[in-house]
mmCIF file of C-alpha atoms in Angstrom:
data_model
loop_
_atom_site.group_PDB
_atom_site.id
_atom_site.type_symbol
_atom_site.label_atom_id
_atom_site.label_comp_id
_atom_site.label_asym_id
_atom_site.label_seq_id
_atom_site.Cartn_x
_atom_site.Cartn_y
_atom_site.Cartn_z
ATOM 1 C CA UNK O 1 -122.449 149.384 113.639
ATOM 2 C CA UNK O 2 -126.323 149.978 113.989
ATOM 3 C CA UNK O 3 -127.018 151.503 117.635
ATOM 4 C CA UNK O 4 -128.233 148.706 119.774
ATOM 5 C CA UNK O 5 -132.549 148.717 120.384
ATOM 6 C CA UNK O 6 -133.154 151.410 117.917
ATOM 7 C CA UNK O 7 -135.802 151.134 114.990
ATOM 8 C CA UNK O 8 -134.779 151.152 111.739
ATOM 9 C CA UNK O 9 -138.625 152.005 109.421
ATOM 10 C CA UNK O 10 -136.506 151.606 106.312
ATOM 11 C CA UNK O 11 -132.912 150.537 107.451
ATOM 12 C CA UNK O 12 -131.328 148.957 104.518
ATOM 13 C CA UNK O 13 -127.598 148.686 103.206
ATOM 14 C CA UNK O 14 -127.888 151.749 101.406
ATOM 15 C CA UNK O 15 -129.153 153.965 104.900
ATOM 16 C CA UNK O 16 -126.930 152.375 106.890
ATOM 17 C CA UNK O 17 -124.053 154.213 104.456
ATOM 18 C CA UNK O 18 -125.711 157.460 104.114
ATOM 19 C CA UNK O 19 -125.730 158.131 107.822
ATOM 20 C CA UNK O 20 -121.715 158.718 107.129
ATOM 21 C CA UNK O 21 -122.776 161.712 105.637
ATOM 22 C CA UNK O 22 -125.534 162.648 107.558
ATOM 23 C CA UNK O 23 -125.828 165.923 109.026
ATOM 24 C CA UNK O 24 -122.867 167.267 108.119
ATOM 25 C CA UNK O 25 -120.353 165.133 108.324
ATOM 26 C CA UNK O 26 -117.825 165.440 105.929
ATOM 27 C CA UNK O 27 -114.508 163.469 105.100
ATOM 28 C CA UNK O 28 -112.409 165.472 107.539
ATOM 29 C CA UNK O 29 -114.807 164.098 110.496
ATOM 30 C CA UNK O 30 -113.169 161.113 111.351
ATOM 31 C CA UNK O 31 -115.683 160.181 113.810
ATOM 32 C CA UNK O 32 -116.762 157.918 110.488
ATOM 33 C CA UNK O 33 -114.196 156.124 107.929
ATOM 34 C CA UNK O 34 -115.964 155.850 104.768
ATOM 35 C CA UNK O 35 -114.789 156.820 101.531
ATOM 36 C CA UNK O 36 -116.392 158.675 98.616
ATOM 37 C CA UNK O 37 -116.582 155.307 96.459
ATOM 38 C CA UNK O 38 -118.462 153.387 99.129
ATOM 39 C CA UNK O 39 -120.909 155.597 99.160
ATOM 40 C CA UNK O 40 -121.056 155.786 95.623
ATOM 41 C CA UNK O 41 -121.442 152.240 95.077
ATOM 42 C CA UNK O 42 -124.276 152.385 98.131
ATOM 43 C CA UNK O 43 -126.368 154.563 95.820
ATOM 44 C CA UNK O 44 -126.516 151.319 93.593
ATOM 45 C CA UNK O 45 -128.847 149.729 96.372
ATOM 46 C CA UNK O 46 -132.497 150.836 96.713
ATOM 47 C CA UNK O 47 -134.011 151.681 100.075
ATOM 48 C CA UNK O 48 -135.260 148.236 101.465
ATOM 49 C CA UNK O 49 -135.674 147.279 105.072
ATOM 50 C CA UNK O 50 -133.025 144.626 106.942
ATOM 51 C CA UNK O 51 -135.366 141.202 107.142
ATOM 52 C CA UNK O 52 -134.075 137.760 108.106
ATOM 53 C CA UNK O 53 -134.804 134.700 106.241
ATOM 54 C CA UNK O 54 -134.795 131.090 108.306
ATOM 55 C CA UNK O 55 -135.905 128.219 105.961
ATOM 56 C CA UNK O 56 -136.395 125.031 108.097
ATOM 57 C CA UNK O 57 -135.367 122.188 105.797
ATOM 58 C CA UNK O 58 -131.726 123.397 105.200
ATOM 59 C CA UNK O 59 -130.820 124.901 108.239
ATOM 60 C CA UNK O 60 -130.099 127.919 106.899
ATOM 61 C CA UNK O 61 -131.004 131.476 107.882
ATOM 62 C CA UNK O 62 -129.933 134.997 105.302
ATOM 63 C CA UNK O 63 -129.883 138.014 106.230
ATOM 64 C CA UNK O 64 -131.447 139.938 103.688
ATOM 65 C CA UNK O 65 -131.759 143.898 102.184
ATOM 66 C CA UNK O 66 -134.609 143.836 99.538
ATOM 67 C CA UNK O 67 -133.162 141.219 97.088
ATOM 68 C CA UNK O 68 -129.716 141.604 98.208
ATOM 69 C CA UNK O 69 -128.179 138.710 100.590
ATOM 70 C CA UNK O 70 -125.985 140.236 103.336
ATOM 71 C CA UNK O 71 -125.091 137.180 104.744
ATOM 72 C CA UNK O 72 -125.699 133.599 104.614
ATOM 73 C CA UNK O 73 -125.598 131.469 107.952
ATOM 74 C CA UNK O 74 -126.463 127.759 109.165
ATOM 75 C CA UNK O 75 -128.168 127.249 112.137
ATOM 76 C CA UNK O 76 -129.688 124.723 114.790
ATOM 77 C CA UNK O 77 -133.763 124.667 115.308
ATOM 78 C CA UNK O 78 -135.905 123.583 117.628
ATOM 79 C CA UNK O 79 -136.519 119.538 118.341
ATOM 80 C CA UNK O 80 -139.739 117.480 117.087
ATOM 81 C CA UNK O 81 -140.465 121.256 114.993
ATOM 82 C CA UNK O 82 -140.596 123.511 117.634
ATOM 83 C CA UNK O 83 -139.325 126.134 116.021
ATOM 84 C CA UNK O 84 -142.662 127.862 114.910
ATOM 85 C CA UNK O 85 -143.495 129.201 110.827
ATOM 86 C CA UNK O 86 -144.207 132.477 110.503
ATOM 87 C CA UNK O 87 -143.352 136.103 110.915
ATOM 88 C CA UNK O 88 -141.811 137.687 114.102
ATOM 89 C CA UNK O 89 -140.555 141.017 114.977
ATOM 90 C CA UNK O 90 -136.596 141.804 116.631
ATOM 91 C CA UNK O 91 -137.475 143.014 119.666
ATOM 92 C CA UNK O 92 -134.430 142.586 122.265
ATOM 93 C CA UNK O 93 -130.654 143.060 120.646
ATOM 94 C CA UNK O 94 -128.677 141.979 123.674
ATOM 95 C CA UNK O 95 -124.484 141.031 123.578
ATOM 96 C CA UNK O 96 -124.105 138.524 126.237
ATOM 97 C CA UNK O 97 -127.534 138.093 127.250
ATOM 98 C CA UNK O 98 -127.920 136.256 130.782
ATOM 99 C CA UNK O 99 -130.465 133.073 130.629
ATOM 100 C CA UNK O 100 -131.227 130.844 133.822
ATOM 101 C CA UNK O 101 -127.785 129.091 133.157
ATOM 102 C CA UNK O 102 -124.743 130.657 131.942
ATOM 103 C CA UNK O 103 -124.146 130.625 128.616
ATOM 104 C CA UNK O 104 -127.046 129.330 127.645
ATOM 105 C CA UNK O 105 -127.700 132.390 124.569
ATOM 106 C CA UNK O 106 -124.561 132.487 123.695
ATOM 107 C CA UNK O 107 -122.616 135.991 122.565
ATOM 108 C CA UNK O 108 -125.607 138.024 121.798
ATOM 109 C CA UNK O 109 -129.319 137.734 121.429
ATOM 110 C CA UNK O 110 -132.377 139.022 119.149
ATOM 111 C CA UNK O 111 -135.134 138.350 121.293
ATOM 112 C CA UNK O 112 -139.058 137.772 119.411
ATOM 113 C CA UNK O 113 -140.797 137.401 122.788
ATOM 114 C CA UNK O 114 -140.515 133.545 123.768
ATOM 115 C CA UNK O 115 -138.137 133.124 121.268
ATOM 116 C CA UNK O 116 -134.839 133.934 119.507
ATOM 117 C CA UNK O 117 -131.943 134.264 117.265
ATOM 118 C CA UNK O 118 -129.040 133.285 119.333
ATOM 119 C CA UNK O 119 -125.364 131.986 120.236
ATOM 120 C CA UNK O 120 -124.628 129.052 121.441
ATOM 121 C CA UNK O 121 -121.364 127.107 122.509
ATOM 122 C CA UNK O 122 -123.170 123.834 121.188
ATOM 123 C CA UNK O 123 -121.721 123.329 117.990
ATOM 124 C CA UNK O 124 -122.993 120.225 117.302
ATOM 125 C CA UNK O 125 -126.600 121.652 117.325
ATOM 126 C CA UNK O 126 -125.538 123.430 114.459
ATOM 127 C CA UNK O 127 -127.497 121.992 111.647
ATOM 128 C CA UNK O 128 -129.699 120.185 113.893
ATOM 129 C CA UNK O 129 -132.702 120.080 115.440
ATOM 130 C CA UNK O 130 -132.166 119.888 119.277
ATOM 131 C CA UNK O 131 -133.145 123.282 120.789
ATOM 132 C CA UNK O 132 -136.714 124.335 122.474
ATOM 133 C CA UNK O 133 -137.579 126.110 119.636
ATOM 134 C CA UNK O 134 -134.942 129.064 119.236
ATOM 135 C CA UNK O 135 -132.915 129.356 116.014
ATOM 136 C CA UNK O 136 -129.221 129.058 117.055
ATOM 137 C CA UNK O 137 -125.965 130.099 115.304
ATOM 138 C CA UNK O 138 -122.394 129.692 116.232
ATOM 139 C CA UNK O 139 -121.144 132.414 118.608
ATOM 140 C CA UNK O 140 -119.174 133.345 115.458
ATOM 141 C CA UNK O 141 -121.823 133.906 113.324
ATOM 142 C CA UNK O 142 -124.315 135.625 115.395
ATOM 143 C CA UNK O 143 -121.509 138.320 116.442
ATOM 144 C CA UNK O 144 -121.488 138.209 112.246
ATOM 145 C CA UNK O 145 -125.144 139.133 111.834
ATOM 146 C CA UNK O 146 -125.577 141.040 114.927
ATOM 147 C CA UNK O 147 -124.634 144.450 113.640
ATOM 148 C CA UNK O 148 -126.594 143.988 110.607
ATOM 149 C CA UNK O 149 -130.081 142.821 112.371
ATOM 150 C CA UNK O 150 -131.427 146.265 113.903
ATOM 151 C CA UNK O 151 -134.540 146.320 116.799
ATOM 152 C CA UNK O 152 -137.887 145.782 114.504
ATOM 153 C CA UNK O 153 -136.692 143.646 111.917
ATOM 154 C CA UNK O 154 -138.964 141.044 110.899
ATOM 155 C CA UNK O 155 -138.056 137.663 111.068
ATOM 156 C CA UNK O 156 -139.310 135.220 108.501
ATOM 157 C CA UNK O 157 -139.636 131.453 109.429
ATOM 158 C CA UNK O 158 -140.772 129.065 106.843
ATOM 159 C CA UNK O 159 -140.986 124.993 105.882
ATOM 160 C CA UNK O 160 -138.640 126.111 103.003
ATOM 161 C CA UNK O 161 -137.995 129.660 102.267
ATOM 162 C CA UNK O 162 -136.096 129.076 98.676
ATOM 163 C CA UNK O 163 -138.834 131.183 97.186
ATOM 164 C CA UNK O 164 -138.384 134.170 99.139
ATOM 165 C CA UNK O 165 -134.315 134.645 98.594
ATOM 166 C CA UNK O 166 -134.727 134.530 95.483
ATOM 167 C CA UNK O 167 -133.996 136.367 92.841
ATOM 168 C CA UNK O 168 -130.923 137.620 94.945
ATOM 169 C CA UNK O 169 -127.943 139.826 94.302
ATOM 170 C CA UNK O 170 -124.659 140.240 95.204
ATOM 171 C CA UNK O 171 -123.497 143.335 96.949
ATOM 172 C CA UNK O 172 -122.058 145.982 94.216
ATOM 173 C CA UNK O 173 -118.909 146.767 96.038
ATOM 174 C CA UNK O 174 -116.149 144.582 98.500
ATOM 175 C CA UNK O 175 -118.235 143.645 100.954
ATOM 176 C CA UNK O 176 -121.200 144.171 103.911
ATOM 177 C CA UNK O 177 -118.596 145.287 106.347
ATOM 178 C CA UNK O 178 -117.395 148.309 104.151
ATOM 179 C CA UNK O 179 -121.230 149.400 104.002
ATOM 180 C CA UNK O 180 -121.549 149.511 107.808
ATOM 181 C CA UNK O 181 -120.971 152.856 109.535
ATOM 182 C CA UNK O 182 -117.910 152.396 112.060
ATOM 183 C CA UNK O 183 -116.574 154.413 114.726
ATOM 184 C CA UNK O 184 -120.089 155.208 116.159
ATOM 185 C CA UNK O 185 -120.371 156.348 119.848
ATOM 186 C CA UNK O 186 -120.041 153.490 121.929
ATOM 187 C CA UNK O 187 -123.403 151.959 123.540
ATOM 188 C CA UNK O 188 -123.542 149.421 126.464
ATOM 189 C CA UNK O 189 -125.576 146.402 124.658
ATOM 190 C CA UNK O 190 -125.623 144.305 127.697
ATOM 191 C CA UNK O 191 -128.256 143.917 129.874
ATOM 192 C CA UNK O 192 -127.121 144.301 133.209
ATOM 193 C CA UNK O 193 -128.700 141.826 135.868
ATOM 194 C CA UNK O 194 -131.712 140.974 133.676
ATOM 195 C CA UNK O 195 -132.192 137.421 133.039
ATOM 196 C CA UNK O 196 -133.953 136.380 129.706
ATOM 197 C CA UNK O 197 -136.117 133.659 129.510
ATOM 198 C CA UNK O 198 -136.462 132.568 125.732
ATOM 199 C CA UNK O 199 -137.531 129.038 125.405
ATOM 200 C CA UNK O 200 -133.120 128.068 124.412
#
């Protein structure tokens, strides 16, 4: 998967896939299982940077790559519309990230500064709004979108975001997962002792 708190300027489905081949690699390096036809169908996708879609009056967030949906997800927002509009940058991916109770962000974090994308063992907030203003998935889920969503992707928040999504395509091959490099070196994504303090 992506390497955790690293920029991606123009991280899209299609870079993600060429790093398999990057510097060298070749199909005899088995540091990285990918065949030939994955990467041929990845040529099909244009260069366009990860973003993340949350439109407020279905609940729903997608996970986007230019016009292509990666993944389609519904989540809890914030009570009495806490959950601000706008545009926010990823600036924290954290698996397990410690809050002032435990559990209280779920299996992993993006953090925007006071807010969020997050787990949570609440399912019932799932499709509500009940949080402080954080968008909140399933633990499921966000361990779904987590690889996908790398340090510096933007975040867009809106009243109703049908607009933006769409046109949108499907992928041009099986699925995300066979477009992700695997086998990467590993990289702690926890952070230690430090305790977060988006608003939950």
């Amino acid at each position: 998967m992506f390497a955790p708190n690293q920029s991606y300027g123009r991280t899209g489905v299609r870079t993600a896939v060429a790093s398999t081949a990057y510097n060298g690699q070749t199909s005899k390096d088995r540091r990285f299982e990918r065949s030939a036809l994955d990467i041929q169908a990845a040529k099909e996708l244009p260069f366009q940077p990860i973003n993340v879609i949350v439109s407020k009056h279905d609940h729903m967030l997608r996970v986007m790559s230019g016009s292509y949906v990666l993944a389609t997800k519904r989540v809890g927002l914030g009570r009495e519309d806490r959950t601000p509009e706008g545009t926010f940058t990823v600036q924290q991916r954290v698996i397990h990230p410690r809050g002032s109770r435990a559990g209280a962000y779920g299996a992993a974090g993006l953090g925007m500064g006071r807010y969020a994308v997050h787990g949570t063992f609440d399912a019932a907030s799932i499709g509500a709004n009940q949080s402080l203003g954080c968008i909140r998935l399933s633990d499921s889920d966000m361990l779904d979108i987590f690889p996908l969503i790398p340090r510096g992707a933007e975040v867009h928040i809106a009243a109703n975001a049908d607009h933006v999504t769409t046109p949108h395509h499907d992928l041009p091959s099986a699925g995300v997962a066979d477009f992700i490099p695997t086998n990467l070196p590993p990289v702690n994504e926890t952070a230690g002792r430090r305790v977060f303090h988006w608003l939950g």
